[in-house]
PDB file of C-alpha atoms in Angstrom:
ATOM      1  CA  UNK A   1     -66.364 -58.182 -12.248  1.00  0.00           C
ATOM      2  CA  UNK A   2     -69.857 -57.735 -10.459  1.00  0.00           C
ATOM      3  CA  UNK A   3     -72.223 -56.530 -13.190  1.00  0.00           C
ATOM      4  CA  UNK A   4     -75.668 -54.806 -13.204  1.00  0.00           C
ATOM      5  CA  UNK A   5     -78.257 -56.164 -15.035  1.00  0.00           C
ATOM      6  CA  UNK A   6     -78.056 -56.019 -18.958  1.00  0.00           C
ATOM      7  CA  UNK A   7     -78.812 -52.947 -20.408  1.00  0.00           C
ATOM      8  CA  UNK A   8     -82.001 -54.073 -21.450  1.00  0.00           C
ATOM      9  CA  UNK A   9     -83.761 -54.880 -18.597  1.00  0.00           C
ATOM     10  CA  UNK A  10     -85.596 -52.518 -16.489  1.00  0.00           C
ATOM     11  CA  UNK A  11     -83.740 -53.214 -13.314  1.00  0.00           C
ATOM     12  CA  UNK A  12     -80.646 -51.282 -13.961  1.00  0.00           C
ATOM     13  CA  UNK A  13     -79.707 -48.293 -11.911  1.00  0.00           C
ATOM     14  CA  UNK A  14     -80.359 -46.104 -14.757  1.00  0.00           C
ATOM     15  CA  UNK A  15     -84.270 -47.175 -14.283  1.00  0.00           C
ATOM     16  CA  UNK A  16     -84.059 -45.043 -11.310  1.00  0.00           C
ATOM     17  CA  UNK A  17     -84.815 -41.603 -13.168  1.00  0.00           C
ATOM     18  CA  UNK A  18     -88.305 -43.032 -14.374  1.00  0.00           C
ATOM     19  CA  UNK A  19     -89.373 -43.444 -10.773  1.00  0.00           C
ATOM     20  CA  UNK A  20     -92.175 -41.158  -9.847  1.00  0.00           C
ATOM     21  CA  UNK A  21     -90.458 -39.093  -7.208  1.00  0.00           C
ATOM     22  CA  UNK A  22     -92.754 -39.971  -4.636  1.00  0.00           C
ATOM     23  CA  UNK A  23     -91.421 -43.623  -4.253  1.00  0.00           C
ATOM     24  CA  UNK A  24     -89.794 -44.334  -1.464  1.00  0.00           C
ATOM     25  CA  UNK A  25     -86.625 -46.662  -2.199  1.00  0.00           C
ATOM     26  CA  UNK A  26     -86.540 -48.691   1.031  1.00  0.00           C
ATOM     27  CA  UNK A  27     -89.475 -49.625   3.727  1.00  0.00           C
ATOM     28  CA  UNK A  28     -88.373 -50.725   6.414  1.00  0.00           C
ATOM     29  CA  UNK A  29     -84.811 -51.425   5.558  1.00  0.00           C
ATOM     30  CA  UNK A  30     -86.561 -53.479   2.360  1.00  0.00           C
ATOM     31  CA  UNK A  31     -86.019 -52.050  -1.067  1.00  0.00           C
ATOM     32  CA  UNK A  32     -89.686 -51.133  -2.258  1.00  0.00           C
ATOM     33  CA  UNK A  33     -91.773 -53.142  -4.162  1.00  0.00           C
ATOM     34  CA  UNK A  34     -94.537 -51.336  -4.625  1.00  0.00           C
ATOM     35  CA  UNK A  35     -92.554 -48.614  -7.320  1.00  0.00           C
ATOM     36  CA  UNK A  36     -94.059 -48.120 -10.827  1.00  0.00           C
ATOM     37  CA  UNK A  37     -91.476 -49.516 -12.352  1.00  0.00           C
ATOM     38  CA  UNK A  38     -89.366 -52.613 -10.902  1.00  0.00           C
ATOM     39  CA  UNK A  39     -86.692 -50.840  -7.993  1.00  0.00           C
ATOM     40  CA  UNK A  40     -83.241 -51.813  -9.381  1.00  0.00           C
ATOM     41  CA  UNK A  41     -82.470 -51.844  -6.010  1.00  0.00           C
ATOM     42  CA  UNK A  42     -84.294 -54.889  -5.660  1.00  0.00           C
ATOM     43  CA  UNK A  43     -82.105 -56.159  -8.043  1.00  0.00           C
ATOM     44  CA  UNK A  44     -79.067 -55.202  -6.464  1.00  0.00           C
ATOM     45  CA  UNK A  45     -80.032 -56.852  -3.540  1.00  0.00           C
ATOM     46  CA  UNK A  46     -81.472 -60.190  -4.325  1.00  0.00           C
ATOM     47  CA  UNK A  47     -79.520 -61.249  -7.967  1.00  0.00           C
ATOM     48  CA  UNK A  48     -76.151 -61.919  -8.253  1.00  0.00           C
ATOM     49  CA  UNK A  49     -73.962 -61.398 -11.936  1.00  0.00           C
ATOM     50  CA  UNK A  50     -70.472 -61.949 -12.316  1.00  0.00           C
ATOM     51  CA  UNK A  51     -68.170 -61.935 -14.686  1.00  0.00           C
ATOM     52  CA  UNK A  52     -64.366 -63.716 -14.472  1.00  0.00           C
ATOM     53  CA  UNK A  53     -62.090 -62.553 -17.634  1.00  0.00           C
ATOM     54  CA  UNK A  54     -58.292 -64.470 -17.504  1.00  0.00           C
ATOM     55  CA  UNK A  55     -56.348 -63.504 -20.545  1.00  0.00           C
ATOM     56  CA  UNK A  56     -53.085 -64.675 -21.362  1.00  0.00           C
ATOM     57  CA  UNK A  57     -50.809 -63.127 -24.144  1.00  0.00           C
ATOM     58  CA  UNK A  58     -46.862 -63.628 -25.037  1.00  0.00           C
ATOM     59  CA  UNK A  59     -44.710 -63.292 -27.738  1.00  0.00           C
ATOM     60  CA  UNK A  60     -41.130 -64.511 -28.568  1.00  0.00           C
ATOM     61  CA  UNK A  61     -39.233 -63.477 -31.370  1.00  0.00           C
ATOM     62  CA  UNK A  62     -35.454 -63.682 -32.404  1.00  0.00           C
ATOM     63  CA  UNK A  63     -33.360 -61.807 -35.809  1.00  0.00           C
ATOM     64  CA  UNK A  64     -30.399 -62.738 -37.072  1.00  0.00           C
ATOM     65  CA  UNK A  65     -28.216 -60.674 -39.614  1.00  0.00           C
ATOM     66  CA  UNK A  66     -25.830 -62.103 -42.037  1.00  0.00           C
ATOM     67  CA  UNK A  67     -24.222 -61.436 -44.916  1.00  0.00           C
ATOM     68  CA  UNK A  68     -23.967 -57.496 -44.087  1.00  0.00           C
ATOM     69  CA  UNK A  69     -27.096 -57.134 -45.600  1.00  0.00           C
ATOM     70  CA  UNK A  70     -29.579 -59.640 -44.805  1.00  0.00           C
ATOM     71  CA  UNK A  71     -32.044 -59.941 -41.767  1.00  0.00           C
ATOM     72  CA  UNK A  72     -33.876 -62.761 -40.952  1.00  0.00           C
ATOM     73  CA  UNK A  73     -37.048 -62.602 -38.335  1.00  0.00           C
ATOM     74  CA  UNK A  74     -39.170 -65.442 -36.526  1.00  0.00           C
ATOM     75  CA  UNK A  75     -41.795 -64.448 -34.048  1.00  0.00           C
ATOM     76  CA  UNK A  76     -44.233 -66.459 -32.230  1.00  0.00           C
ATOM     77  CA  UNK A  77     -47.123 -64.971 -30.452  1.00  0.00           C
ATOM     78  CA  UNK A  78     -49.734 -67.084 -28.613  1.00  0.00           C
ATOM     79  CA  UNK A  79     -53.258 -65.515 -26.693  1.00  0.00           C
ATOM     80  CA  UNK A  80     -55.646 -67.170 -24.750  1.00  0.00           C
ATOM     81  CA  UNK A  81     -59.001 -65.359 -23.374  1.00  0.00           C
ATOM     82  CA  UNK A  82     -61.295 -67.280 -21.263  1.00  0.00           C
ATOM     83  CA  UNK A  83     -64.590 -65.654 -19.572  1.00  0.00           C
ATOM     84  CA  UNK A  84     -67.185 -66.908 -17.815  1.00  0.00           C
ATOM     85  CA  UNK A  85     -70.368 -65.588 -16.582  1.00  0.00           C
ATOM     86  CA  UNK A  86     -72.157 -66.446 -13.626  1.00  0.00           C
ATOM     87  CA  UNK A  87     -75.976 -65.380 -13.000  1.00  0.00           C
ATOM     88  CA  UNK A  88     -78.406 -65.830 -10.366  1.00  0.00           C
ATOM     89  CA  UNK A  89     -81.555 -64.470  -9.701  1.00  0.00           C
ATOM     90  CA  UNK A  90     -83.586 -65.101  -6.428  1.00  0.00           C
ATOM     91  CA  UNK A  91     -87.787 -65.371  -5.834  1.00  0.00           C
ATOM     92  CA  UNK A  92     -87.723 -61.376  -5.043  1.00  0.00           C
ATOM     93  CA  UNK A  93     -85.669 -60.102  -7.686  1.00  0.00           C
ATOM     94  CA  UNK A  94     -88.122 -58.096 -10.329  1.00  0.00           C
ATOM     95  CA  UNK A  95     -90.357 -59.803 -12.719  1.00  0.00           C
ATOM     96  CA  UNK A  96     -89.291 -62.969 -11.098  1.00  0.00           C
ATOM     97  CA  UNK A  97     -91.951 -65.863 -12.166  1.00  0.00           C
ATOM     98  CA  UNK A  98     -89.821 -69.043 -10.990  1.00  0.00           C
ATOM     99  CA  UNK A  99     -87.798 -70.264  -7.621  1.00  0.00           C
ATOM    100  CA  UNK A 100     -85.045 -68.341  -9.226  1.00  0.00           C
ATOM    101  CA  UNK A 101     -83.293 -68.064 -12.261  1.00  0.00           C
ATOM    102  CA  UNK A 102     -79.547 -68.972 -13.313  1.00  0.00           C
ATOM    103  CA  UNK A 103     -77.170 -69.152 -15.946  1.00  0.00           C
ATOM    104  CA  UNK A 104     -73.847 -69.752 -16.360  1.00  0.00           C
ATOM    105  CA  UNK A 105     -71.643 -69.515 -19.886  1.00  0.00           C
ATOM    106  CA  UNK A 106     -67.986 -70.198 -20.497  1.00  0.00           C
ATOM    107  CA  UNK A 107     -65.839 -69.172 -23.533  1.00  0.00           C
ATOM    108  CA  UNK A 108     -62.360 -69.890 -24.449  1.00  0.00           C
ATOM    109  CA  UNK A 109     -60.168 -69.022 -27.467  1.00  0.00           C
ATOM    110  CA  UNK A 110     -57.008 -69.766 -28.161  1.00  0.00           C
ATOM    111  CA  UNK A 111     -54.785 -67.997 -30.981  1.00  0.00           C
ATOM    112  CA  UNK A 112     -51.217 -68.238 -32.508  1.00  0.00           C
ATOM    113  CA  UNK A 113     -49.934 -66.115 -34.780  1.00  0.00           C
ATOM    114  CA  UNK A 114     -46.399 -67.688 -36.769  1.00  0.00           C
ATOM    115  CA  UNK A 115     -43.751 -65.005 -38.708  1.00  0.00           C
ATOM    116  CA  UNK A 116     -40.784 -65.387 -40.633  1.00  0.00           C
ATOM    117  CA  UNK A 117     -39.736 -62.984 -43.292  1.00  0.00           C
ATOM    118  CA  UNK A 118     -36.067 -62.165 -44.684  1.00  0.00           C
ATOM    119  CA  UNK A 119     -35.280 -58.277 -45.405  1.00  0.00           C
ATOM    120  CA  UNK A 120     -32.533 -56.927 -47.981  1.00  0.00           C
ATOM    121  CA  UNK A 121     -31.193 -53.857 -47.506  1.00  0.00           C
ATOM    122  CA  UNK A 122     -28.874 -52.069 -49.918  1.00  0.00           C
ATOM    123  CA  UNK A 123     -27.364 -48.515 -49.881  1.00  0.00           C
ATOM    124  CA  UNK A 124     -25.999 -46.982 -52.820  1.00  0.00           C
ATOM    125  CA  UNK A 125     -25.048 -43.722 -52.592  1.00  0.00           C
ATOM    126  CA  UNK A 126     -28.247 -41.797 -52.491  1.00  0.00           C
ATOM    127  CA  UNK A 127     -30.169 -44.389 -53.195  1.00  0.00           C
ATOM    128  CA  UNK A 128     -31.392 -47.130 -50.619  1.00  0.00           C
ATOM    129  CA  UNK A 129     -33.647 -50.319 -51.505  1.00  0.00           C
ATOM    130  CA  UNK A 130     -35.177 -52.578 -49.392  1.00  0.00           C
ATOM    131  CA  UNK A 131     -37.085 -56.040 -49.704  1.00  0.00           C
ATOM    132  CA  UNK A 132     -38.769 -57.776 -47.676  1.00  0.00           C
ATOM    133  CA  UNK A 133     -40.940 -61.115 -48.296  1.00  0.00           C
ATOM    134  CA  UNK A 134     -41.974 -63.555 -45.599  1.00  0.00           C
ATOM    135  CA  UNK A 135     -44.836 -66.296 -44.456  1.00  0.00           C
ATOM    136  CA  UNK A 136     -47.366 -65.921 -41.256  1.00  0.00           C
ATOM    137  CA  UNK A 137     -49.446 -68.296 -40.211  1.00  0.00           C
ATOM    138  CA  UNK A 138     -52.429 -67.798 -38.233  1.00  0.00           C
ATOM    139  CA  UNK A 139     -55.203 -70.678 -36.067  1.00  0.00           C
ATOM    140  CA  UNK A 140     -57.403 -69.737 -33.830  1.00  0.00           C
ATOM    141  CA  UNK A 141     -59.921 -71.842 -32.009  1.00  0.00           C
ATOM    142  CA  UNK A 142     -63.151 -71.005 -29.806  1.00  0.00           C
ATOM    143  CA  UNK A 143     -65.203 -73.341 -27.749  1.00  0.00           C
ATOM    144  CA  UNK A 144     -68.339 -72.006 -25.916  1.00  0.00           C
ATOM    145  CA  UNK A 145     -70.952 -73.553 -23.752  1.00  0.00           C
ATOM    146  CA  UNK A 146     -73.995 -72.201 -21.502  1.00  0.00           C
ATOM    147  CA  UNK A 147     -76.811 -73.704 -19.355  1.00  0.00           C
ATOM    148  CA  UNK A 148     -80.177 -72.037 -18.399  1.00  0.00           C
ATOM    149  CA  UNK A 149     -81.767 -73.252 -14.939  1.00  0.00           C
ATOM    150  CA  UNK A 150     -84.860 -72.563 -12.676  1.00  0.00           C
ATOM    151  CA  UNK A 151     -86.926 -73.388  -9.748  1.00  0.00           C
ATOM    152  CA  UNK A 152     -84.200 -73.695  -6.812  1.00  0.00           C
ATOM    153  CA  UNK A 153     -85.077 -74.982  -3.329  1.00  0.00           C
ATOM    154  CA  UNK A 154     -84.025 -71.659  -1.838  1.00  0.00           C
ATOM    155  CA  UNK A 155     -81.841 -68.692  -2.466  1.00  0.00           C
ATOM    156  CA  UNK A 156     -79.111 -70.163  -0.584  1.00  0.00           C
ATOM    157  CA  UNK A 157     -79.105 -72.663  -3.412  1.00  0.00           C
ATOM    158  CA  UNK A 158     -77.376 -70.803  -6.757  1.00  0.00           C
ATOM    159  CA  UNK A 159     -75.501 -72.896  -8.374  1.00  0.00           C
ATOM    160  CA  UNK A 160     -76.603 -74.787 -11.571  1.00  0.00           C
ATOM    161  CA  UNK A 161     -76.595 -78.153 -10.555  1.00  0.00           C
ATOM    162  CA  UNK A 162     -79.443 -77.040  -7.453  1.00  0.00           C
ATOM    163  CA  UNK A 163     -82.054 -76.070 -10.092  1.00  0.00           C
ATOM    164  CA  UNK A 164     -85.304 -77.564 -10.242  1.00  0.00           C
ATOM    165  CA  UNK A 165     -85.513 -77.418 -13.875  1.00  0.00           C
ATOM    166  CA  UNK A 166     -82.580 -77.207 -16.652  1.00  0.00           C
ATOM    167  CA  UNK A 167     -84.130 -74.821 -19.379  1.00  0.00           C
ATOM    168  CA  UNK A 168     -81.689 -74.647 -21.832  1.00  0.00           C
ATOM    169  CA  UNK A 169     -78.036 -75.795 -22.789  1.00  0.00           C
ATOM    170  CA  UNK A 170     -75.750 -74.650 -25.849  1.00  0.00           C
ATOM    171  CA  UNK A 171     -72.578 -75.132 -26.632  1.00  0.00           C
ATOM    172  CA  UNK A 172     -70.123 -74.879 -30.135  1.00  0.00           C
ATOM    173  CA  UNK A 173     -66.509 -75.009 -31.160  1.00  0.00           C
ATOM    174  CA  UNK A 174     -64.981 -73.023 -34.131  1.00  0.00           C
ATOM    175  CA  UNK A 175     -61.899 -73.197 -34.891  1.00  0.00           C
ATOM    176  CA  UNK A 176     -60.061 -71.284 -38.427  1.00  0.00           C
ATOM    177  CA  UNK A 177     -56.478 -71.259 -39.756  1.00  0.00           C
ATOM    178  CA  UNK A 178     -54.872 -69.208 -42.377  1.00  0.00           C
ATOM    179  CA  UNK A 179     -51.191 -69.073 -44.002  1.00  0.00           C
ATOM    180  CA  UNK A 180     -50.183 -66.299 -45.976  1.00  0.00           C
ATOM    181  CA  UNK A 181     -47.366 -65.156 -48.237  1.00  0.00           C
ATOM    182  CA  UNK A 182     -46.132 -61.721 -48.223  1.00  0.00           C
ATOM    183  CA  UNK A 183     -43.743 -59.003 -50.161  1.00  0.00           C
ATOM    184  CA  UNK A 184     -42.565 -55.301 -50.273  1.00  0.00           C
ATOM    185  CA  UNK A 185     -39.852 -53.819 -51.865  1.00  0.00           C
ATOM    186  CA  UNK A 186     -39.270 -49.990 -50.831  1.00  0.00           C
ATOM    187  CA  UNK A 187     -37.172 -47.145 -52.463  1.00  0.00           C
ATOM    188  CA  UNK A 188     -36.032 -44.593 -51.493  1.00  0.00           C
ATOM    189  CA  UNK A 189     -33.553 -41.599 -52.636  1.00  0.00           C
ATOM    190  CA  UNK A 190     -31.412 -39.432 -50.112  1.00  0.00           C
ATOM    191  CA  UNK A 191     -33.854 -40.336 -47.347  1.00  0.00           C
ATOM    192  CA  UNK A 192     -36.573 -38.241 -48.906  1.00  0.00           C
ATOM    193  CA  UNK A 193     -38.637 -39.762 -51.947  1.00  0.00           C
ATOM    194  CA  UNK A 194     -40.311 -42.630 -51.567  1.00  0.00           C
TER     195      UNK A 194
END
């Protein structure tokens, strides 16, 4: 996904409106510099902000009846989101103080979710009752990790590892689990009370 700038910046396209209306938007094939406020086009032109989202879901399940009136159900379900971002900013993007600007970030989570619950069904004339009670377990786990860079040789440099000057780094893991116990038991009579 190519992105604008973050919404609170004032190089977004939206910026455009609070231009006085007698600024041009390109000289000479340029955007303009001189506007009141920074020209998004500017922006547009000379930064660079992209985001790659992969996401991976499944599921797999199976049932099995027995004894007429018995069901038992297993499913397994598994997700895995991973984005990262990718900014760069050249020397004559807006409010630009350094040889450019860039920053990269990278998160990844993986979750499983675990079922199995047995269900009892009975029908006695008008009458039906049903039970069910099972187990689910639930993990998930998140690692994330960014790095801040400036002063690059050039623009055609705009990857991390070019900058001049490593800012700032982060990164963290979390990771949580959870198994829980569940049960209903439902009435009804002649498909109408609950």
């Amino acid at each position: 996904i190519d992105r604008v700038a973050n919404d609170n910046q004032f190089t977004t396209p939206m910026q455009a409106i609070a231009q006085a209306p007698i600024s041009p938007a390109f000289v000479n094939g340029e955007p303009f510099e001189g506007t009141l406020y920074p020209n998004f086009l500017l922006e547009e032109k000379y930064s660079k902000y992209n985001t790659d989202i992969k996401r991976i879901t499944a599921k797999i399940y199976g049932e099995y009846k027995f004894l007429n009136n018995f069901t038992f159900h297993s499913d397994f379900g598994y997700d895995n989101y991973n984005q990262k971002e990718k900014v760069y900013r050249g020397r004559k993007a807006p409010q630009m103080s350094t040889n450019g600007y860039a920053f990269n970030s990278n998160v990844n989570t993986d979750a499983i979710v675990f079922s199995n619950y047995l269900t009892y069904a009975v029908k006695l004339g008008s009458n039906t009752i049903e039970a069910v009670a099972g187990t689910e377990f639930n993990k998930s786990q998140r690692a994330y990790f960014s790095v801040t860079g400036v002063n690059f040789p050039s623009d055609d440099f705009q990857n991390i590892d070019s900058a001049g000057k490593i800012l700032s780094g982060e990164g963290n893991s979390t990771s949580n689990s959870f198994f829980s116990y569940f049960a209903r038991v439902n009435y009804d009579y002649d498909g109408k009370y609950l």
